[in-house]
Coordinates of N, CA and C in Angstrom, one line a residue:
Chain C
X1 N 59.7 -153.3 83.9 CA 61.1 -153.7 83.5 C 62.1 -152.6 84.0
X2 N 63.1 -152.9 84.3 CA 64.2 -152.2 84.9 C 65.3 -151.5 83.9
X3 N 65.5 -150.3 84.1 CA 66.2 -149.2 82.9 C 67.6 -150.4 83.0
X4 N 67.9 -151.0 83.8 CA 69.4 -151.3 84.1 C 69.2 -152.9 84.4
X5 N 69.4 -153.5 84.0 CA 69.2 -155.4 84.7 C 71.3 -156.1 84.4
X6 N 71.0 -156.3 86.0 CA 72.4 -156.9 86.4 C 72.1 -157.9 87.1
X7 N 72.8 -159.2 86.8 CA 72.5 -160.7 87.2 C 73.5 -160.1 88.8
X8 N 72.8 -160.6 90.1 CA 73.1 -160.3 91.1 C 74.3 -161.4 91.6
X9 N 74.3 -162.3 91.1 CA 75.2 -163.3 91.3 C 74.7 -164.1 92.4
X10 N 76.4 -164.6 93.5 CA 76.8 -164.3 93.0 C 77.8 -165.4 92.3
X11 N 79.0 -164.9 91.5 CA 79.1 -165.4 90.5 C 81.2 -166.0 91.7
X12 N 81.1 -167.0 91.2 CA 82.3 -167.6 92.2 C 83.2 -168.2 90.6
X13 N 84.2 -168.0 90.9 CA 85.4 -168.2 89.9 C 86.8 -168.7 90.2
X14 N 87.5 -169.6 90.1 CA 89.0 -169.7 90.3 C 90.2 -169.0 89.9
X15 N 90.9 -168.6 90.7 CA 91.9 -167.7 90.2 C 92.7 -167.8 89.4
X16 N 92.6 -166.9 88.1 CA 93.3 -166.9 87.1 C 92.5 -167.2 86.2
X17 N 91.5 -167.3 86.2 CA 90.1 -167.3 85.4 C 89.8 -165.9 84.8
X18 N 89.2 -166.2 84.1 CA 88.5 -164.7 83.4 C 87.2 -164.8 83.1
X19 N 87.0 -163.6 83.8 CA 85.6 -163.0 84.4 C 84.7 -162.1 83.5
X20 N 83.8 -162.6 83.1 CA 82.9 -161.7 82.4 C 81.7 -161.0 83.2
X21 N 81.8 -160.2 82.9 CA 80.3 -159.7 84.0 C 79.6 -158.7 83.0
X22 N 78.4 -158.6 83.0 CA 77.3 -157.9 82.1 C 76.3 -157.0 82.8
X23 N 75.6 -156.4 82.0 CA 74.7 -155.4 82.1 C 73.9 -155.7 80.9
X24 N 72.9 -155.3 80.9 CA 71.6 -154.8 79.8 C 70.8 -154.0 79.9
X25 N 70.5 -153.0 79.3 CA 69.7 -152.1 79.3 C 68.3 -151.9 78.2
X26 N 67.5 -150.8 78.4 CA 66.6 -150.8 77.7 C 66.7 -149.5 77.1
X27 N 67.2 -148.1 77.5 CA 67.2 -147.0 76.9 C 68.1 -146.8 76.0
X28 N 67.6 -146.8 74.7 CA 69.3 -146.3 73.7 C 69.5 -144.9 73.9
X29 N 69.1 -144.1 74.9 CA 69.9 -143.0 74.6 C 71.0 -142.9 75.6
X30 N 71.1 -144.2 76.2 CA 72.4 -144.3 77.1 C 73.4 -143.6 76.0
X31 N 74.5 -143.0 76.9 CA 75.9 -142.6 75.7 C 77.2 -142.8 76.5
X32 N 76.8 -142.9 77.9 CA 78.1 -143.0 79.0 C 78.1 -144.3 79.7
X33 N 78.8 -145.2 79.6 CA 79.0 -146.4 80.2 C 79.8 -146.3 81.3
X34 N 80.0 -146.8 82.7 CA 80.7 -146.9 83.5 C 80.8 -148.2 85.0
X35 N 81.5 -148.7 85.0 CA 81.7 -149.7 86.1 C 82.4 -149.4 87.1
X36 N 81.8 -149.4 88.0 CA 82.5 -149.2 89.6 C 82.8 -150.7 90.5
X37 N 83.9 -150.3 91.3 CA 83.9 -152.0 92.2 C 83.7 -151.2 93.3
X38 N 83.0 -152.5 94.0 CA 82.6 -152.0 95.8 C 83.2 -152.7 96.4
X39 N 84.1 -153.3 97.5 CA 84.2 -153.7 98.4 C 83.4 -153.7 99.7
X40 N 83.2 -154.9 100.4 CA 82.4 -154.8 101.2 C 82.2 -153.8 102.3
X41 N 81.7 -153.0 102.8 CA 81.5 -151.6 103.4 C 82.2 -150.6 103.2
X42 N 82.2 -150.7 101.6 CA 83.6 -149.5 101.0 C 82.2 -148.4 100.3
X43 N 82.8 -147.6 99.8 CA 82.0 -146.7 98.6 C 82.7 -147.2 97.2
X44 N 81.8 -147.3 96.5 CA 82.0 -147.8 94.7 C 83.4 -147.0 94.8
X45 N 84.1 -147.4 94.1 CA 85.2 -146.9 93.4 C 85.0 -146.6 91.4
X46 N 85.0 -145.7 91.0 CA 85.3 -146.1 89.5 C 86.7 -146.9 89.0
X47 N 86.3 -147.4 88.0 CA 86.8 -148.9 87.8 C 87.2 -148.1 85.7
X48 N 85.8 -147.8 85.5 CA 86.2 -147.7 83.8 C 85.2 -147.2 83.3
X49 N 85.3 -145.9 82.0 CA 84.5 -145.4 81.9 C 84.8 -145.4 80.4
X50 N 83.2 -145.5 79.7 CA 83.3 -145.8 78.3 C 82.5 -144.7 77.7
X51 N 82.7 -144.2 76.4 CA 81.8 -143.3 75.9 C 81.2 -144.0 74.7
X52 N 79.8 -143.8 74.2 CA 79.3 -144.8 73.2 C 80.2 -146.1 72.8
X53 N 79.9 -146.8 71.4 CA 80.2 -148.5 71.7 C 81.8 -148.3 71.3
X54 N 82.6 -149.5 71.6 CA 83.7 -149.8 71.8 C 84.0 -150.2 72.7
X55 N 85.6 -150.4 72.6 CA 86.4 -151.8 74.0 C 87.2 -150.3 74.7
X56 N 87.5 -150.6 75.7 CA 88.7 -150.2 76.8 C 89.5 -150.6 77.3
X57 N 90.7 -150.6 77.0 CA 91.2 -151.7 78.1 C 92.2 -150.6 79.2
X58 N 92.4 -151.2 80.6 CA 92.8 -150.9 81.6 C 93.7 -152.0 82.1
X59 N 95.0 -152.1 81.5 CA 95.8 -153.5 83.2 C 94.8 -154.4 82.0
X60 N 94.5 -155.5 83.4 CA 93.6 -156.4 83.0 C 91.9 -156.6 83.1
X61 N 91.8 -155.3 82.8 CA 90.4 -155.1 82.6 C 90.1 -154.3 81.4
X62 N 88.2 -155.0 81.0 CA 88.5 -154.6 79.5 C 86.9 -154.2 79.6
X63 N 86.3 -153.0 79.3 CA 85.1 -152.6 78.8 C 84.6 -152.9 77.7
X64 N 83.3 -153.1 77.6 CA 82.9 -153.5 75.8 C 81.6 -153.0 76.2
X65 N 81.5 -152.1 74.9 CA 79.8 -151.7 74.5 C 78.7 -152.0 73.7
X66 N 78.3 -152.7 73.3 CA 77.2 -153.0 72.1 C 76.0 -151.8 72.1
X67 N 76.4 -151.5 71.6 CA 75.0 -150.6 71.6 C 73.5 -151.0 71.2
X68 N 74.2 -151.5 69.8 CA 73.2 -152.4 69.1 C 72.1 -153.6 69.7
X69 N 72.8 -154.3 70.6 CA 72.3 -155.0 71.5 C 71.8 -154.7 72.9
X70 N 72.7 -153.7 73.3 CA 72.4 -152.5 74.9 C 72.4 -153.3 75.3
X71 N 73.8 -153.8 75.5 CA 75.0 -154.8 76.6 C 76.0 -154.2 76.4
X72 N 76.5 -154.2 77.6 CA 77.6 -153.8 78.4 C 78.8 -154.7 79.1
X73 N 79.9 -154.8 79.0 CA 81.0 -156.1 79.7 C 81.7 -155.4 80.1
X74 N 82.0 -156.2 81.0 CA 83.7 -156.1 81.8 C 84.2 -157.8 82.1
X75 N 85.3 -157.4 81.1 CA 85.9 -158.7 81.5 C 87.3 -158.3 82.3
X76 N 88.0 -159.3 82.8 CA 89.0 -159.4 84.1 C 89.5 -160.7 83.2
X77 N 90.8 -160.5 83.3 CA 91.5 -160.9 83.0 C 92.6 -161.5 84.1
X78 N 93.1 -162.9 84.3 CA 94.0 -163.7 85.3 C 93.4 -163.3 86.4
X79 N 92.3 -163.1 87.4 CA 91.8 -162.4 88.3 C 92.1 -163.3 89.6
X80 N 92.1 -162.5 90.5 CA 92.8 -162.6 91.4 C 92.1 -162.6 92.9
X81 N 92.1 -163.2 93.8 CA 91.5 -163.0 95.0 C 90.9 -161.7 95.5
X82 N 91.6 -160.8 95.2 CA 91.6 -159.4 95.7 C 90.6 -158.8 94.8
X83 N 90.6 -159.4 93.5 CA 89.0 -158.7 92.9 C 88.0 -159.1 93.1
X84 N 87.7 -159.7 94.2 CA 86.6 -160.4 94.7 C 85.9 -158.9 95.4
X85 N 84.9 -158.5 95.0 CA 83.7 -157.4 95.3 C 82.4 -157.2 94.4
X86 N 81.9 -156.3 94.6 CA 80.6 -156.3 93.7 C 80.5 -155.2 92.7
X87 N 80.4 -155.7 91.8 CA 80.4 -154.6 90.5 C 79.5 -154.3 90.2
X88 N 79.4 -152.8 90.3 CA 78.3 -152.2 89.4 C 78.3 -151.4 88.0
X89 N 77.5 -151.5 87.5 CA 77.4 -151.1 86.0 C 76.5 -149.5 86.2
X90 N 76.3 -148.6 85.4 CA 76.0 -147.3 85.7 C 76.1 -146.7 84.0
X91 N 75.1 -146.1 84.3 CA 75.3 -145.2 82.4 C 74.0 -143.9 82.7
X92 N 74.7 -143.2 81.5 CA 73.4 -142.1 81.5 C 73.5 -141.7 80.2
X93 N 72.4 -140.3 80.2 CA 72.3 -140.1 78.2 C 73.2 -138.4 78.5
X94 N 73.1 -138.0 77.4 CA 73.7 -136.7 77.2 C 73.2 -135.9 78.0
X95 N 71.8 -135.6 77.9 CA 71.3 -134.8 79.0 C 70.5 -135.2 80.5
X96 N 71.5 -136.3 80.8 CA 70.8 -136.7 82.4 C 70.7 -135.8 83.1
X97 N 71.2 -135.0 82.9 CA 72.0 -133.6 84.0 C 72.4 -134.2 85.4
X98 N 73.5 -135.1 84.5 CA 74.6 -135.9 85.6 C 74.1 -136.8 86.6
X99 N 73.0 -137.4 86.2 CA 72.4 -138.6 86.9 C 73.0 -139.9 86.4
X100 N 73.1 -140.8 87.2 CA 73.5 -142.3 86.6 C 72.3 -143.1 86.7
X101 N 72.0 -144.3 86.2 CA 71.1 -145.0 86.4 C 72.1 -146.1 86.7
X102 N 71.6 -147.2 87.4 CA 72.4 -147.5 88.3 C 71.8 -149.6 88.0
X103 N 72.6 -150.5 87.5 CA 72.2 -151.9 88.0 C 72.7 -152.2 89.6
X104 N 72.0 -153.2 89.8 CA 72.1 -153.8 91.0 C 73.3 -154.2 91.4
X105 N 73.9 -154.4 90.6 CA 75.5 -155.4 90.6 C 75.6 -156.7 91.4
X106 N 77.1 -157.4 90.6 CA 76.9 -158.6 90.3 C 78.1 -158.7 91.5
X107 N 77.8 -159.8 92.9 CA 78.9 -160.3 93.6 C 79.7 -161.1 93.0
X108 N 81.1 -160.7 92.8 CA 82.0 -161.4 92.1 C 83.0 -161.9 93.4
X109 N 83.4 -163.3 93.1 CA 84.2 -164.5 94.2 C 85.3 -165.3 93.7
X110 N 86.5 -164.8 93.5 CA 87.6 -165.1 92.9 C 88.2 -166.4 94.3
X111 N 88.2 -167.4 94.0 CA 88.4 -168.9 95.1 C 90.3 -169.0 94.5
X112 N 90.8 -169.1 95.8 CA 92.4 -169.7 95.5 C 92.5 -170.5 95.4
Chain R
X1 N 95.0 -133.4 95.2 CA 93.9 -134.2 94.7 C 92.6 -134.4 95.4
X2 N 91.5 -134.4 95.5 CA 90.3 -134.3 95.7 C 89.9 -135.6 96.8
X3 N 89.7 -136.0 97.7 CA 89.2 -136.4 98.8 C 87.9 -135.9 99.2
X4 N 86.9 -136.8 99.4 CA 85.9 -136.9 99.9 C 85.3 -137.3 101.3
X5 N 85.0 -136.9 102.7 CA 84.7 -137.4 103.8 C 83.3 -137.2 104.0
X6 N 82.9 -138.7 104.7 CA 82.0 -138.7 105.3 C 81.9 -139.1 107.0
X7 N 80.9 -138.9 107.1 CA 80.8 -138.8 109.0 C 79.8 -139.2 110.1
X8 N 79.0 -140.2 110.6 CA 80.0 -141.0 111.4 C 80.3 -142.0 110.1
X9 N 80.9 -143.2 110.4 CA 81.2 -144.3 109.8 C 79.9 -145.2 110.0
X10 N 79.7 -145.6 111.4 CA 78.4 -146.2 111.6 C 77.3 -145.6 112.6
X11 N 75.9 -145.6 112.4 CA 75.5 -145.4 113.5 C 74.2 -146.0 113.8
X12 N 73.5 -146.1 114.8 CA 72.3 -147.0 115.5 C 71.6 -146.0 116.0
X13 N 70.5 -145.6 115.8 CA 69.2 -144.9 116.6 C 68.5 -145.0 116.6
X14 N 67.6 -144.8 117.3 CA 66.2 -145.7 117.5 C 65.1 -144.7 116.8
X15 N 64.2 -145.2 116.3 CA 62.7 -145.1 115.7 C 62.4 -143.7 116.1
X16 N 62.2 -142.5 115.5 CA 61.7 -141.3 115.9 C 62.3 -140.7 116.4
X17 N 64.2 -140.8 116.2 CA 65.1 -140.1 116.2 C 65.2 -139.0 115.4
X18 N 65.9 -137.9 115.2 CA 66.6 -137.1 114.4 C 67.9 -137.9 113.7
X19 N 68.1 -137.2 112.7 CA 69.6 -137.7 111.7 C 69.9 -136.4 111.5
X20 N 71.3 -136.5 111.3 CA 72.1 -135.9 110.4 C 73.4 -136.2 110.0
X21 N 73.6 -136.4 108.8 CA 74.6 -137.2 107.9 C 75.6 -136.0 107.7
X22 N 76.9 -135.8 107.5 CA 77.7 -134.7 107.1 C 78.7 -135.6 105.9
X23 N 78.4 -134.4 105.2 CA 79.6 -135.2 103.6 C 80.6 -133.8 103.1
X24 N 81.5 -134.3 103.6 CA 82.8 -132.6 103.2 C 83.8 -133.0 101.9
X25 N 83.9 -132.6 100.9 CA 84.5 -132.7 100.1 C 85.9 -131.5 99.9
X26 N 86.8 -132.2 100.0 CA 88.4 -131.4 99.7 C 89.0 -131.2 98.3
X27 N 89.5 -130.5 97.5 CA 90.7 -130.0 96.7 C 89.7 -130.0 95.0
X28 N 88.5 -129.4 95.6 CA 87.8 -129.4 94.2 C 86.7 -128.0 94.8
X29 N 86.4 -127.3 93.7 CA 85.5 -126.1 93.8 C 84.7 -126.6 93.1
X30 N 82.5 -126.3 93.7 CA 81.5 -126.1 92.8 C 81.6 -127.5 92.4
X31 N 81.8 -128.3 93.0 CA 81.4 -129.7 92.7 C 80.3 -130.0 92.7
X32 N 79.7 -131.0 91.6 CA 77.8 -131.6 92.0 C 78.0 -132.8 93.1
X33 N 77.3 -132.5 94.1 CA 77.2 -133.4 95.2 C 76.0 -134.5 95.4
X34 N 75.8 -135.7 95.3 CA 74.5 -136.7 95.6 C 75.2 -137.6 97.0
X35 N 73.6 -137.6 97.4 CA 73.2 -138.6 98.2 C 72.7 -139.6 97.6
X36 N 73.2 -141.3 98.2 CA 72.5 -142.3 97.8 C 72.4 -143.3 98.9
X37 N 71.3 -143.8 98.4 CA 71.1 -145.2 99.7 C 71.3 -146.5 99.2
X38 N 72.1 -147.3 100.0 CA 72.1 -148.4 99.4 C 71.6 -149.7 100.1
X39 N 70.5 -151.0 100.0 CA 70.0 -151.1 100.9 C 71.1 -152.5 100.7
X40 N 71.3 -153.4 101.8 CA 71.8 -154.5 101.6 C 71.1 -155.4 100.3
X41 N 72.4 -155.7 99.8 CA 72.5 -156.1 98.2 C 71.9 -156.0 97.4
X42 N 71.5 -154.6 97.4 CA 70.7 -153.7 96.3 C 71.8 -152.9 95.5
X43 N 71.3 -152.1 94.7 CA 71.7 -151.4 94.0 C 71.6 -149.9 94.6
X44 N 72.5 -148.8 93.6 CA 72.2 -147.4 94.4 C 71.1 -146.5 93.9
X45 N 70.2 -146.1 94.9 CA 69.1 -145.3 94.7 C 69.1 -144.2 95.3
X46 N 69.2 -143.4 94.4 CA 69.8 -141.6 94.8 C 68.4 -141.0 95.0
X47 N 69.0 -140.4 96.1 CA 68.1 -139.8 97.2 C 67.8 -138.4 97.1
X48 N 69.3 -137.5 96.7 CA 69.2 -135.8 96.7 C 70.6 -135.6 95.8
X49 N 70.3 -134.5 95.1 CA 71.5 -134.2 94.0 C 71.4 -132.5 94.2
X50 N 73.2 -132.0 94.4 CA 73.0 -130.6 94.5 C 74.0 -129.6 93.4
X51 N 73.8 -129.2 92.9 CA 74.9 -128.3 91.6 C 75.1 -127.4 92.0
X52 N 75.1 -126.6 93.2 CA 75.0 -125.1 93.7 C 74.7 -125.2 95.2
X53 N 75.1 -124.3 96.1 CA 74.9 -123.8 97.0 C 73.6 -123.6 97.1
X54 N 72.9 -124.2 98.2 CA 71.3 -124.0 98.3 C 70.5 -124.6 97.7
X55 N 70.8 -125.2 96.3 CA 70.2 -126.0 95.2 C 70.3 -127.5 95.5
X56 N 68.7 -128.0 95.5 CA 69.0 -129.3 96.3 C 67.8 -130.1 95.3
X57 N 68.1 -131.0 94.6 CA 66.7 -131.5 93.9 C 66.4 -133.2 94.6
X58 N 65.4 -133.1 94.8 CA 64.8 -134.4 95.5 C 65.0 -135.7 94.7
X59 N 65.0 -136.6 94.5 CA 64.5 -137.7 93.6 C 63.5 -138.7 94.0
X60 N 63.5 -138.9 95.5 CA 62.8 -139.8 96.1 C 61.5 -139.4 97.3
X61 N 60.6 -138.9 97.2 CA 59.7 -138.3 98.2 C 59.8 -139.2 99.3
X62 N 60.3 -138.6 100.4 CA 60.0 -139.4 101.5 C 60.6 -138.2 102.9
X63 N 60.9 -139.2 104.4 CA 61.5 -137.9 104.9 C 62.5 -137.5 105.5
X64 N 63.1 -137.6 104.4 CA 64.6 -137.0 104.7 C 64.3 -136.2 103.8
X65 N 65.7 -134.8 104.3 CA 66.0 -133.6 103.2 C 67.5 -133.7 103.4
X66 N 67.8 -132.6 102.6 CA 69.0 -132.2 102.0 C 69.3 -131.2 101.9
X67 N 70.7 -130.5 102.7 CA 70.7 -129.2 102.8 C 72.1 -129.2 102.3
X68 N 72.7 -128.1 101.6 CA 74.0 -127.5 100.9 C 74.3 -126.1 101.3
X69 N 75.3 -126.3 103.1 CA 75.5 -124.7 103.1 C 76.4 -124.4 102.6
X70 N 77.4 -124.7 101.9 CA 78.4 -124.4 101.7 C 78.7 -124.9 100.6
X71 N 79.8 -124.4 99.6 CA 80.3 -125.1 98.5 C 80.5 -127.0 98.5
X72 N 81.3 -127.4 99.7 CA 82.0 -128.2 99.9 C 81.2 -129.0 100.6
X73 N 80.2 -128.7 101.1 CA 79.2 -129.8 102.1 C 77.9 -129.9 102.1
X74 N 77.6 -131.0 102.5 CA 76.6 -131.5 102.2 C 75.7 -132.4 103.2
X75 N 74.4 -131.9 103.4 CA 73.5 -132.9 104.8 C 72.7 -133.4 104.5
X76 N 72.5 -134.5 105.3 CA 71.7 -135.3 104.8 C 71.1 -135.7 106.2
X77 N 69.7 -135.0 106.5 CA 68.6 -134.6 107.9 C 67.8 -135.8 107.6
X78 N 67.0 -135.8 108.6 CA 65.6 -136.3 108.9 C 65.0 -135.7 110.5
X79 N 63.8 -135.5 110.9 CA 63.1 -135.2 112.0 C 62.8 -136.3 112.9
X80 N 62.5 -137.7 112.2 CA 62.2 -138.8 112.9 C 62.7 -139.9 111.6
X81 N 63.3 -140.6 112.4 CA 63.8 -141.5 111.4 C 62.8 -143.0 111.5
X82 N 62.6 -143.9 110.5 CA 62.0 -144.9 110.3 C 62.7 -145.7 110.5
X83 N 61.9 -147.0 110.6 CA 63.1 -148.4 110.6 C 63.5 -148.9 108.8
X84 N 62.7 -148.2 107.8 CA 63.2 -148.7 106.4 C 64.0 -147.6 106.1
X85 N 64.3 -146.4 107.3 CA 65.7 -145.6 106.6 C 66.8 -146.2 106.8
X86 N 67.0 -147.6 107.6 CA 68.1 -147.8 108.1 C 69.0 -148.8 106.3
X87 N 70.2 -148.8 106.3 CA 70.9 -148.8 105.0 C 72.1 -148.0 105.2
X88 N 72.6 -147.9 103.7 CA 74.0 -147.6 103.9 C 74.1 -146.5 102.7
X89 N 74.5 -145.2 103.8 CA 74.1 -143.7 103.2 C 75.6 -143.4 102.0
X90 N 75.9 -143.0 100.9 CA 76.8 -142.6 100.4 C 76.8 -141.4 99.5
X91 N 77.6 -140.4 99.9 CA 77.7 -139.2 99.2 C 79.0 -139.4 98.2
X92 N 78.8 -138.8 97.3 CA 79.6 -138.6 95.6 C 79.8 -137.4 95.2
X93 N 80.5 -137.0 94.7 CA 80.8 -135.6 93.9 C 81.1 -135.9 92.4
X94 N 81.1 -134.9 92.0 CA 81.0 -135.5 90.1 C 81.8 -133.7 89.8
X95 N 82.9 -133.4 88.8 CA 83.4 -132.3 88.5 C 84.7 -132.1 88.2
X96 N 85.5 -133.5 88.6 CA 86.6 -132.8 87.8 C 86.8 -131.8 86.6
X97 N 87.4 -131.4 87.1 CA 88.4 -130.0 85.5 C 88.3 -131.2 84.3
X98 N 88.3 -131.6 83.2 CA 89.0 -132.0 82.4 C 87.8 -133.3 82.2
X99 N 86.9 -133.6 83.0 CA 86.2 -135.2 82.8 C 84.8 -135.0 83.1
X100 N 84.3 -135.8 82.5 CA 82.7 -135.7 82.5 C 82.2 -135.3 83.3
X101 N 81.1 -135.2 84.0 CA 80.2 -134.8 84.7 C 79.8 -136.3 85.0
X102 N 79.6 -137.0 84.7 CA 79.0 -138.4 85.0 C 79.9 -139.2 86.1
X103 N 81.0 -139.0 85.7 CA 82.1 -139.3 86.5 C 81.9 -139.5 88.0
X104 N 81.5 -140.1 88.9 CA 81.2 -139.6 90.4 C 82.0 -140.5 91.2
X105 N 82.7 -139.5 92.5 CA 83.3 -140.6 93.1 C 82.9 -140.3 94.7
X106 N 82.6 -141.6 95.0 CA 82.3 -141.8 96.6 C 83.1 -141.2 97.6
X107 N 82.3 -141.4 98.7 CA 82.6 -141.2 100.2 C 83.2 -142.7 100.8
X108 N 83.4 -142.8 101.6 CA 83.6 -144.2 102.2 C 82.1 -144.7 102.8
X109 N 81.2 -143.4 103.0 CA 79.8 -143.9 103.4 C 79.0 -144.3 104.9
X110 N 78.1 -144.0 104.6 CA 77.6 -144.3 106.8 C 76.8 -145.3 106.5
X111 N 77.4 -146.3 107.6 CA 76.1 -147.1 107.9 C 75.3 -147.1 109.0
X112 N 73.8 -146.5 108.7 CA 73.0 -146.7 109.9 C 71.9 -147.9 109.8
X113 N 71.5 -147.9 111.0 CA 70.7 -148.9 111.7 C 69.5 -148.3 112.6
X114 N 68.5 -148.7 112.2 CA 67.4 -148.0 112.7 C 66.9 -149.2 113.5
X115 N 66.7 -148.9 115.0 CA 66.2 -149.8 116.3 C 64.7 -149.6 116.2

């Protein structure tokens, strides 16, 4: 089983739709949540970074942590053509000594 | 503000080549530097992580290395390259003043192709 499981997609949506995308994990000593978007032959960008459980919001993007369950979200809000890339989900524990563990990420396809 | 470069953009070489990847990072000191590979529609699997000048920790045995001569740079070698090195190389730094250590932000990344 995989420290990180991300449904690879991918996942195609209409614009102005809202987008949920997930993660699950198995380690609870995750404590750092984070989502990056990639663009196709780009490098990840960070996107949103969460510490233990709670929401974030950004614009129209929104992190959520369960801890309790070890699920992770990013929802998108009115989403738009241009958020069409692949997201990755990433977390680590206090003492990773700054490693991420890394899902696969999910192709996301915003259609006009 | 902090900029990251990497170097070529793409490249093609054939089986039992040499590599060398170059990753220069700008407007940040003593930054932690990683290599990662990414294979088509995979996820990222980090290859070499460095906190220090000279300090290079492996994660993945295989043969490539990782050299750090300098604060700001970072290499990423091989002697003979394979055809399952070929993928899409990306270096990251992690260190802002003020923000986690977990925090990592990319290169724009090399894609090579192994003939």
């Amino acid at each position: 089983q995989k420290e990180v499981e991300q449904d690879p997609g991918p996942l195609s949506v209409p614009e102005g739709a809202i987008v949920s995308l997930n993660c699950t994990y198995s380690n609870s000593a995750f404590q750092y949540f984070m989502w990056y978007r990639q663009y196709s032959r780009k490098g990840p960008e960070l996107l949103m970074y969460t510490y233990s459980s709670g929401n974030k919001e950004d614009g129209r993007f929104t992190a959520q942590v369960d801890k309790s369950s070890k699920y992770i979200s990013l929802f998108i809000r009115d989403s738009q053509p241009s958020d069409s890339a692949t997201y990755l989900c990433a977390m680590s524990t206090m003492d990773s000594n700054y490693q991420l563990i890394w899902g696969a990420g999910t192709k996301l396809i915003i259609k006009p | 503000s902090q900029t990251i470069h990497q170097w070529p953009a793409t490249l093609v070489q054939p089986v039992g080549s040499p590599l060398s990847l170059e990753c220069t990072v700008e407007g940040t000191s003593n930054p932690n530097l990683y290599w990662y590979r990414q294979a088509a529609g995979r996820g990222l699997q980090l290859l070499f992580y460095s906190v220090g000048i000279g300090q290079i920790s492996s994660e993945v045995p295989q043969n490539l290395s990782a050299s750090r001569p300098q604060d700001r740079q970072f290499i990423l070698s091989s002697k003979k390259l394979l055809l399952s090195d070929s993928g899409f190389y990306l270096c990251a730094w992690s260190g802002t003043p003020g923000k986690r250590q977990e925090t990592q932000y990319f290169g724009p990344g090399t894609r090579l192709l192994v003939l």
